[in-house]
PDB file of C-alpha atoms in Angstrom:
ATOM      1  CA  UNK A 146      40.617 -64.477-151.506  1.00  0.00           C
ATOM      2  CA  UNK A 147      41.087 -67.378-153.944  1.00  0.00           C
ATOM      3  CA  UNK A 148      38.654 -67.768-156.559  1.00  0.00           C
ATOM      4  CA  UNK A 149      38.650 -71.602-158.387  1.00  0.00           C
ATOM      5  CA  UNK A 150      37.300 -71.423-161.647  1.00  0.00           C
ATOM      6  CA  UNK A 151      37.415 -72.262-165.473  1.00  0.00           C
ATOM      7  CA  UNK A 152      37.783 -69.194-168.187  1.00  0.00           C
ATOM      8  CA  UNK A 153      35.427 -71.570-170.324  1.00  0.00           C
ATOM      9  CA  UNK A 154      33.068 -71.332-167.599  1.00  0.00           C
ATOM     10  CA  UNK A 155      29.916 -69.033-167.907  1.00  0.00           C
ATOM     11  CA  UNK A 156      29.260 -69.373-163.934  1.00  0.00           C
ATOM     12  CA  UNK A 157      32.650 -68.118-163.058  1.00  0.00           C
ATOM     13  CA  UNK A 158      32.700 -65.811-165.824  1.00  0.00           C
ATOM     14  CA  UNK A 159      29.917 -64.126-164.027  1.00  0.00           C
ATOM     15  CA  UNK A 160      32.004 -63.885-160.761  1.00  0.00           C
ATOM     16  CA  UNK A 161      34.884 -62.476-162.313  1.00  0.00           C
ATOM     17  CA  UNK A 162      32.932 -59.583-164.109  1.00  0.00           C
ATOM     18  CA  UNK A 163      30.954 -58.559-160.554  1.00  0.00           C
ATOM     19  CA  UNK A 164      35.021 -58.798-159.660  1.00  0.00           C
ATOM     20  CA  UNK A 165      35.542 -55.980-161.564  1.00  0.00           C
ATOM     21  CA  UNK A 166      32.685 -53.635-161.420  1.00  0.00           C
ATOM     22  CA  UNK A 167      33.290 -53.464-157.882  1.00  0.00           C
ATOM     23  CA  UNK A 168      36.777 -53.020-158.262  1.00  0.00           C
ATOM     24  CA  UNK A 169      38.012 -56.186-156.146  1.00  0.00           C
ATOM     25  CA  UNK A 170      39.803 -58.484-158.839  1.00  0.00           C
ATOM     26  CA  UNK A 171      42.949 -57.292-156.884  1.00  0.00           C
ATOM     27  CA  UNK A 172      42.236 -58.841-153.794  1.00  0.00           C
ATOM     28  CA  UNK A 173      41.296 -62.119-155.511  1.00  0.00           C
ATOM     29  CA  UNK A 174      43.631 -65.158-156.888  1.00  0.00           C
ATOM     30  CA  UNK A 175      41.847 -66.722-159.828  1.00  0.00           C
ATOM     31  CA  UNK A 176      42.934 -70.488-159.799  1.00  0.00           C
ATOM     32  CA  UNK A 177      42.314 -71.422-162.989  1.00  0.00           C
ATOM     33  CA  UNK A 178      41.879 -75.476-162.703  1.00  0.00           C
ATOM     34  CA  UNK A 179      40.276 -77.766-165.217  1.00  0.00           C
ATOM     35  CA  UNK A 180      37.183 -79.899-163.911  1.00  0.00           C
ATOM     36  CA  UNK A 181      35.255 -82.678-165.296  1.00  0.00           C
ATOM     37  CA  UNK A 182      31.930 -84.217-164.259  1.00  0.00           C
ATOM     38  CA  UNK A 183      33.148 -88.174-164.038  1.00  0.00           C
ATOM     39  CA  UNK A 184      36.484 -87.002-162.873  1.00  0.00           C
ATOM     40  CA  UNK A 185      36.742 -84.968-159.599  1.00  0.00           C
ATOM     41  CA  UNK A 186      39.486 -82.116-159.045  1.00  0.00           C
ATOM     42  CA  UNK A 187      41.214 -83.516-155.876  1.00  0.00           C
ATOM     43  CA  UNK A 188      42.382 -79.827-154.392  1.00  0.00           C
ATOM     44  CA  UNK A 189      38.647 -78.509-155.371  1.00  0.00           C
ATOM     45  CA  UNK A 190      37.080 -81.354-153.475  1.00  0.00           C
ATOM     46  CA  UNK A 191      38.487 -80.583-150.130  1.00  0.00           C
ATOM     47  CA  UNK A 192      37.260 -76.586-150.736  1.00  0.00           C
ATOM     48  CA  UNK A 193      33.777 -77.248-152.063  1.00  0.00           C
ATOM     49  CA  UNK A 194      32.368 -80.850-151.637  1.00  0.00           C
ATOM     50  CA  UNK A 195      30.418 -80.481-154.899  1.00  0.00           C
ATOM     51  CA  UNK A 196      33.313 -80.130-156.795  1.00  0.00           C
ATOM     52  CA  UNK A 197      32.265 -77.500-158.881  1.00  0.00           C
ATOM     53  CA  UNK A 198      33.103 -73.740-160.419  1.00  0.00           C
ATOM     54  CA  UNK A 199      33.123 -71.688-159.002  1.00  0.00           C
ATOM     55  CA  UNK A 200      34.042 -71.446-155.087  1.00  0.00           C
ATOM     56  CA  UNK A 201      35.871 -68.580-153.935  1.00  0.00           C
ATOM     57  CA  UNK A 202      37.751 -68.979-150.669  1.00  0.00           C
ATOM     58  CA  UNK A 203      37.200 -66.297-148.448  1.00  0.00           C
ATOM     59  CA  UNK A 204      39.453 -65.046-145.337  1.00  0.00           C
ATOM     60  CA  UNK A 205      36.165 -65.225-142.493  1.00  0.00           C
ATOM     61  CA  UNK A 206      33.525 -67.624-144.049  1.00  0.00           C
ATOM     62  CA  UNK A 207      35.384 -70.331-145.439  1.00  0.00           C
ATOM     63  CA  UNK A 208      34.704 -71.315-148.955  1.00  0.00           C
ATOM     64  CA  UNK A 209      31.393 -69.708-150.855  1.00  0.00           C
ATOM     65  CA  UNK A 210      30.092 -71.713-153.374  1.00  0.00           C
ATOM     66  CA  UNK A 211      27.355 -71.414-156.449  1.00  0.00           C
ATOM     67  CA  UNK A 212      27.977 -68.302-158.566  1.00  0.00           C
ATOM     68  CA  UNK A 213      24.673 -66.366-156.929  1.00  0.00           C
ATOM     69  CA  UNK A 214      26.361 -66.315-153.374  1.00  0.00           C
ATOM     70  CA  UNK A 215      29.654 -65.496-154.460  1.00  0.00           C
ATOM     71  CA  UNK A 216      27.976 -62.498-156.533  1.00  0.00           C
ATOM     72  CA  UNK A 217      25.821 -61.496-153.653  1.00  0.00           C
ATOM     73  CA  UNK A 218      28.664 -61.632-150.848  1.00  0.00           C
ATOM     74  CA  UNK A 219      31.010 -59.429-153.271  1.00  0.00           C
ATOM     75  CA  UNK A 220      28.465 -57.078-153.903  1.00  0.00           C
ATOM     76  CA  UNK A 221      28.727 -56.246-150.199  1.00  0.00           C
ATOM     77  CA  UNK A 222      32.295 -55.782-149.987  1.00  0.00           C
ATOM     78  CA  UNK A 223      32.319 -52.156-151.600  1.00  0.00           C
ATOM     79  CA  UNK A 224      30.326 -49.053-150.796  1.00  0.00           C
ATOM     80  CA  UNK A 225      29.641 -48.090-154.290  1.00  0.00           C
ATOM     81  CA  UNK A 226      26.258 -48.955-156.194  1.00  0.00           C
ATOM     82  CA  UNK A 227      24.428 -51.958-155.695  1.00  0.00           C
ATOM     83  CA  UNK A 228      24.826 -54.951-158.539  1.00  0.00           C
ATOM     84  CA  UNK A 229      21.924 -56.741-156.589  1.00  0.00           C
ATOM     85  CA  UNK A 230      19.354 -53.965-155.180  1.00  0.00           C
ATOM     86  CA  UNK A 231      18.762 -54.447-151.808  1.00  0.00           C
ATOM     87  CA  UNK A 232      14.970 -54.565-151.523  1.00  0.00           C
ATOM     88  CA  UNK A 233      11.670 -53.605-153.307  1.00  0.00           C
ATOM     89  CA  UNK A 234      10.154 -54.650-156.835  1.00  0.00           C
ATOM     90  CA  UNK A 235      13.516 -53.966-158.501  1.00  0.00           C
ATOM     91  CA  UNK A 236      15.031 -56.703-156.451  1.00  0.00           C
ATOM     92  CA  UNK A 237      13.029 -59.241-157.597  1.00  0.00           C
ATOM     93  CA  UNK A 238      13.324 -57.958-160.995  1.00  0.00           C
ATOM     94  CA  UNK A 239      17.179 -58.402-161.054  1.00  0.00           C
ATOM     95  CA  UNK A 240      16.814 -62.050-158.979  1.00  0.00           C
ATOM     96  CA  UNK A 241      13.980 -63.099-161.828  1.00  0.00           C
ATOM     97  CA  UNK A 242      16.232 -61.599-164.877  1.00  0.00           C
ATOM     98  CA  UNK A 243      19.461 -63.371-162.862  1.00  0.00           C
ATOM     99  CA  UNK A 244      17.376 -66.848-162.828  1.00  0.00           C
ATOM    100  CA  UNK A 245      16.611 -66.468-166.457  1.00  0.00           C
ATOM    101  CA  UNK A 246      20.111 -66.306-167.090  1.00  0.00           C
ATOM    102  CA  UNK A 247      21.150 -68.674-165.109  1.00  0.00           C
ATOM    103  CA  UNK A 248      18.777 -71.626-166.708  1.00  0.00           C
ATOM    104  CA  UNK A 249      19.821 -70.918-170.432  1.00  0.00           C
ATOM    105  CA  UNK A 250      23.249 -71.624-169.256  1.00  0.00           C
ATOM    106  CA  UNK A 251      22.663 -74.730-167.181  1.00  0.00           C
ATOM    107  CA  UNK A 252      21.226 -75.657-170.054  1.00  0.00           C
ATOM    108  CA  UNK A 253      23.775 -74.905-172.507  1.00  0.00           C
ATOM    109  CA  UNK A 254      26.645 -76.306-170.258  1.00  0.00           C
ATOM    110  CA  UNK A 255      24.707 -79.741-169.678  1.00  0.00           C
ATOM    111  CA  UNK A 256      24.233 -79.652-173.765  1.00  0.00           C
ATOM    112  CA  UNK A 257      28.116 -79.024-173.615  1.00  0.00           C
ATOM    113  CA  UNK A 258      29.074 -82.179-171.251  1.00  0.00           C
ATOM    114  CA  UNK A 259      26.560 -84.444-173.874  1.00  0.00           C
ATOM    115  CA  UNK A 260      28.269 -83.491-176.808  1.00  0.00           C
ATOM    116  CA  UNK A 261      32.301 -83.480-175.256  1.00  0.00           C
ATOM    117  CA  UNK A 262      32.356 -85.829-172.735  1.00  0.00           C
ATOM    118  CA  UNK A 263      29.368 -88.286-173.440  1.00  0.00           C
ATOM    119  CA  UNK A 264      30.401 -91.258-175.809  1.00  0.00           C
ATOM    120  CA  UNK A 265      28.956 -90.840-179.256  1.00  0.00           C
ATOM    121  CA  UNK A 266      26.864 -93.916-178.820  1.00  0.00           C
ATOM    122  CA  UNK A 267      25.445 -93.320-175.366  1.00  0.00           C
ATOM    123  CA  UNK A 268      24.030 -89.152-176.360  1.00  0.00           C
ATOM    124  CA  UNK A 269      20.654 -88.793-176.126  1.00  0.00           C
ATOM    125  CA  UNK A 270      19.255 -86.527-179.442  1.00  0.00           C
ATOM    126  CA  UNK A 271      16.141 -86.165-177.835  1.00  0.00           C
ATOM    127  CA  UNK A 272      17.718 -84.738-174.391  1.00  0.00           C
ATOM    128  CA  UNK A 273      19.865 -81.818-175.704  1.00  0.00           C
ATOM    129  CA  UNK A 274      17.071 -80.756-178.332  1.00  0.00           C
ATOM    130  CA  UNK A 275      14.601 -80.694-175.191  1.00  0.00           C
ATOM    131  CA  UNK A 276      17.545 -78.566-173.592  1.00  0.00           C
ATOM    132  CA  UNK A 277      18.169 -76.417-176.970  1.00  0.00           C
ATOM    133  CA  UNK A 278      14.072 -75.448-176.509  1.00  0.00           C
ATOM    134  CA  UNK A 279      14.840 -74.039-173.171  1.00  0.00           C
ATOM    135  CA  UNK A 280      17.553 -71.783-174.167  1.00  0.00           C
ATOM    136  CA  UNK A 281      15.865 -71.158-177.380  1.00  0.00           C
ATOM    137  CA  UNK A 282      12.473 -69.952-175.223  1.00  0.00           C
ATOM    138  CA  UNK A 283      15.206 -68.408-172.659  1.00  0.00           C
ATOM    139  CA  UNK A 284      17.205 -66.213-175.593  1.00  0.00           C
ATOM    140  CA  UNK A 285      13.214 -64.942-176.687  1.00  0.00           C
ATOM    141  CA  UNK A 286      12.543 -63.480-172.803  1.00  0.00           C
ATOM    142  CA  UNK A 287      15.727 -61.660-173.128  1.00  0.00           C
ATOM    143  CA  UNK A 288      14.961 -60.314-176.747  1.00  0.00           C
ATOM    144  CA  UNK A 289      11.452 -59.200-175.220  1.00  0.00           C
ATOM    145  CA  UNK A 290      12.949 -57.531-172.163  1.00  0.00           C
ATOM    146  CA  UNK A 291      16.293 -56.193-173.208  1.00  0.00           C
ATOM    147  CA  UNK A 292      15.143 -52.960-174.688  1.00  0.00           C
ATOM    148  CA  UNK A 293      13.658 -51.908-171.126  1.00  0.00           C
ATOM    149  CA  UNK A 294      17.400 -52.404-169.585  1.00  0.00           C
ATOM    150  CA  UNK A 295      18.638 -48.930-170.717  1.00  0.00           C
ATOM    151  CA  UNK A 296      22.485 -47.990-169.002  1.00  0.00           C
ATOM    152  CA  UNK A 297      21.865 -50.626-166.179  1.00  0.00           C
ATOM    153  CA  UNK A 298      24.380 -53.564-165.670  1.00  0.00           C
ATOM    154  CA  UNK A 299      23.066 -55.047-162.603  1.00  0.00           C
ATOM    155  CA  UNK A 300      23.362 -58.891-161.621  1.00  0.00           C
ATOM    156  CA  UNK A 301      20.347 -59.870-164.234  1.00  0.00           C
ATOM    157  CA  UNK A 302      22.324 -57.605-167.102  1.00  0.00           C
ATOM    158  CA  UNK A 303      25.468 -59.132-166.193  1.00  0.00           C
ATOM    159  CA  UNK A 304      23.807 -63.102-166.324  1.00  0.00           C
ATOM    160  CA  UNK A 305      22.100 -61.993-169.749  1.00  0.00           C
ATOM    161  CA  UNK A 306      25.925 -60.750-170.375  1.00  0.00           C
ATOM    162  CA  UNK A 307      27.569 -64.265-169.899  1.00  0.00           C
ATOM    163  CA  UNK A 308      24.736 -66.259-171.702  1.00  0.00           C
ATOM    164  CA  UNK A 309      25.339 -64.441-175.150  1.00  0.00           C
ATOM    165  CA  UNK A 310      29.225 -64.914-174.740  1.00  0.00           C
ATOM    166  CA  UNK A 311      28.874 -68.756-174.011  1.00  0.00           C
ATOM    167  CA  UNK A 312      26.675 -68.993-176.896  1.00  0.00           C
ATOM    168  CA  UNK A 313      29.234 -67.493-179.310  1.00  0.00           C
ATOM    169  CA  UNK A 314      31.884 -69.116-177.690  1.00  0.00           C
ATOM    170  CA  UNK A 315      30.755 -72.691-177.607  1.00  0.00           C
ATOM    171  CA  UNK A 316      27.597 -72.876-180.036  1.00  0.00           C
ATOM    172  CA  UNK A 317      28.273 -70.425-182.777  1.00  0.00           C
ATOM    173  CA  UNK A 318      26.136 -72.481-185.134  1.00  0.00           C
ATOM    174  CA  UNK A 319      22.986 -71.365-183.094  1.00  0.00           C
ATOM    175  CA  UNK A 320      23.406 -67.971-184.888  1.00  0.00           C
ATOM    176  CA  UNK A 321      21.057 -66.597-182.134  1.00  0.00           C
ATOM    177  CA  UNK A 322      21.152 -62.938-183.428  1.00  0.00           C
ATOM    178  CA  UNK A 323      19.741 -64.022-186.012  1.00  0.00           C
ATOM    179  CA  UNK A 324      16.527 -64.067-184.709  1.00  0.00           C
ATOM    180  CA  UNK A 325      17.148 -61.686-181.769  1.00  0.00           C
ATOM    181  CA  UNK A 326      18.658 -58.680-183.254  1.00  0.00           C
ATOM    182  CA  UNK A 327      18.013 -56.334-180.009  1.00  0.00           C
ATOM    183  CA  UNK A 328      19.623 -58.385-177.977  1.00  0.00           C
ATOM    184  CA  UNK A 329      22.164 -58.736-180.466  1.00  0.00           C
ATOM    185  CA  UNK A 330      22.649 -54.671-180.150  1.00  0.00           C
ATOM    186  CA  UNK A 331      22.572 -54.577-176.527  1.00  0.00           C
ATOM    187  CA  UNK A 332      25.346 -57.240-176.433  1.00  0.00           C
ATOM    188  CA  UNK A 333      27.740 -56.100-178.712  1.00  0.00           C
ATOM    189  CA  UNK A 334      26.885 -52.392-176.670  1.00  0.00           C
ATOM    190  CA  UNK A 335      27.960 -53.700-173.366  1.00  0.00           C
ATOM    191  CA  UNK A 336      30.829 -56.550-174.736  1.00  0.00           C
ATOM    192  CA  UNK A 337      32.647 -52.892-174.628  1.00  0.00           C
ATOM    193  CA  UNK A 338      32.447 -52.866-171.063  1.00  0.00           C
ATOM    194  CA  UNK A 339      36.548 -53.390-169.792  1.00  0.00           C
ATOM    195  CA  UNK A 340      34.702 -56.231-167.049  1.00  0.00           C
ATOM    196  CA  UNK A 341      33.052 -57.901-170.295  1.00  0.00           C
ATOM    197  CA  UNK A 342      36.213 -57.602-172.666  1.00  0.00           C
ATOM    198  CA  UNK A 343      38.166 -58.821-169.546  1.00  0.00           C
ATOM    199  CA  UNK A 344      36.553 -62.268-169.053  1.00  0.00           C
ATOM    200  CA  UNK A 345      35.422 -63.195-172.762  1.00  0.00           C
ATOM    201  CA  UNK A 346      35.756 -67.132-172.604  1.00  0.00           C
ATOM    202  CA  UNK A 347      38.783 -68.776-173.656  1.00  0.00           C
TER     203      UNK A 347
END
């Protein structure tokens, strides 16, 4: 399997930690490749017509794109425990946690593109402090919820993971532990995981 992705990138950081909880990062070529939203990664396009990290190229179903699906299908290439539970309450749990996640990051990453890539005169102030409330409100559920985690590193744990290493990485002025200090001792807990210390954004 090939796996197209970013090191910077939270979504693909994701991927490449379920990689190695299940023991698979082996059997997978990360192609690290450099993307931008204005101009489109020519060898990308023709594997994932979005153009975006990550898609992992798989030896029976073609390319799998958006970070969820490539989770969910290499969570069901091992025998071992399950990183997404298969059915009941706790399911929906990790899904709910997992979209949490998720939507501080899309968040942070389109705050990202407006301050890198936007010209200075054509950023919108208003915009990215309407996305810095989201993350902001995001980071709180997390600091509510994190002390019921305990020992588990499922899907949601691993997304909650990802969002306090692309803060640090990328918006180190938030000084989010500030104000969240159990999530702040869950994180630095679980950044000794070898998956975690593995992937830490570069």
């Amino acid at each position: 399997m090939r796996l197209w992705h970013n090191p910077a990138s939270p979504f693909a950081r994701k991927v490449r930690i379920v990689a190695r909880e299940m023991g698979l990062e082996r059997g997978i070529e990360e192609m690290s490749i450099m993307v931008s939203p204005v101009k489109p990664h020519a060898d990308l396009a023709r594997e994932n017509p979005l153009v975006k990290i990550p898609a992992l190229t798989t030896p029976d179903l073609g390319t799998l794109y958006d970070s969820d699906v490539i989770c969910e299908y290499l969570d069901s290439l091992h025998k071992g425990a399950a990183l997404f539970p298969r059915a009941g309450p706790e399911r929906w749990r990790e899904l709910r946690l997992q979209a949490l996640g998720d939507g501080i990051l899309e968040a942070a990453v389109l705050m990202r593109y407006e301050n890198a890539v936007r010209p200075k005169e054509l950023q919108w102030g208003d915009w990215v402090g309407g996305q810095f409330t989201k993350a902001r409100a995001g980071l709180d559920a997390l600091e509510r919820e994190c002390g019921g985690w305990g020992d588990r590193f499922n899907i949601g744990q691993i997304t909650a993971a990802c969002v306090c290493g692309y803060l640090d990485f990328r918006f180190a002025d938030e000084k989010w532990r500030a104000t969240h200090p159990a999530l702040e001792k869950w994180f630095a807990k679980i950044s000794q995981r070898p998956s975690v210390k593995a992937t830490v954004p570069q």
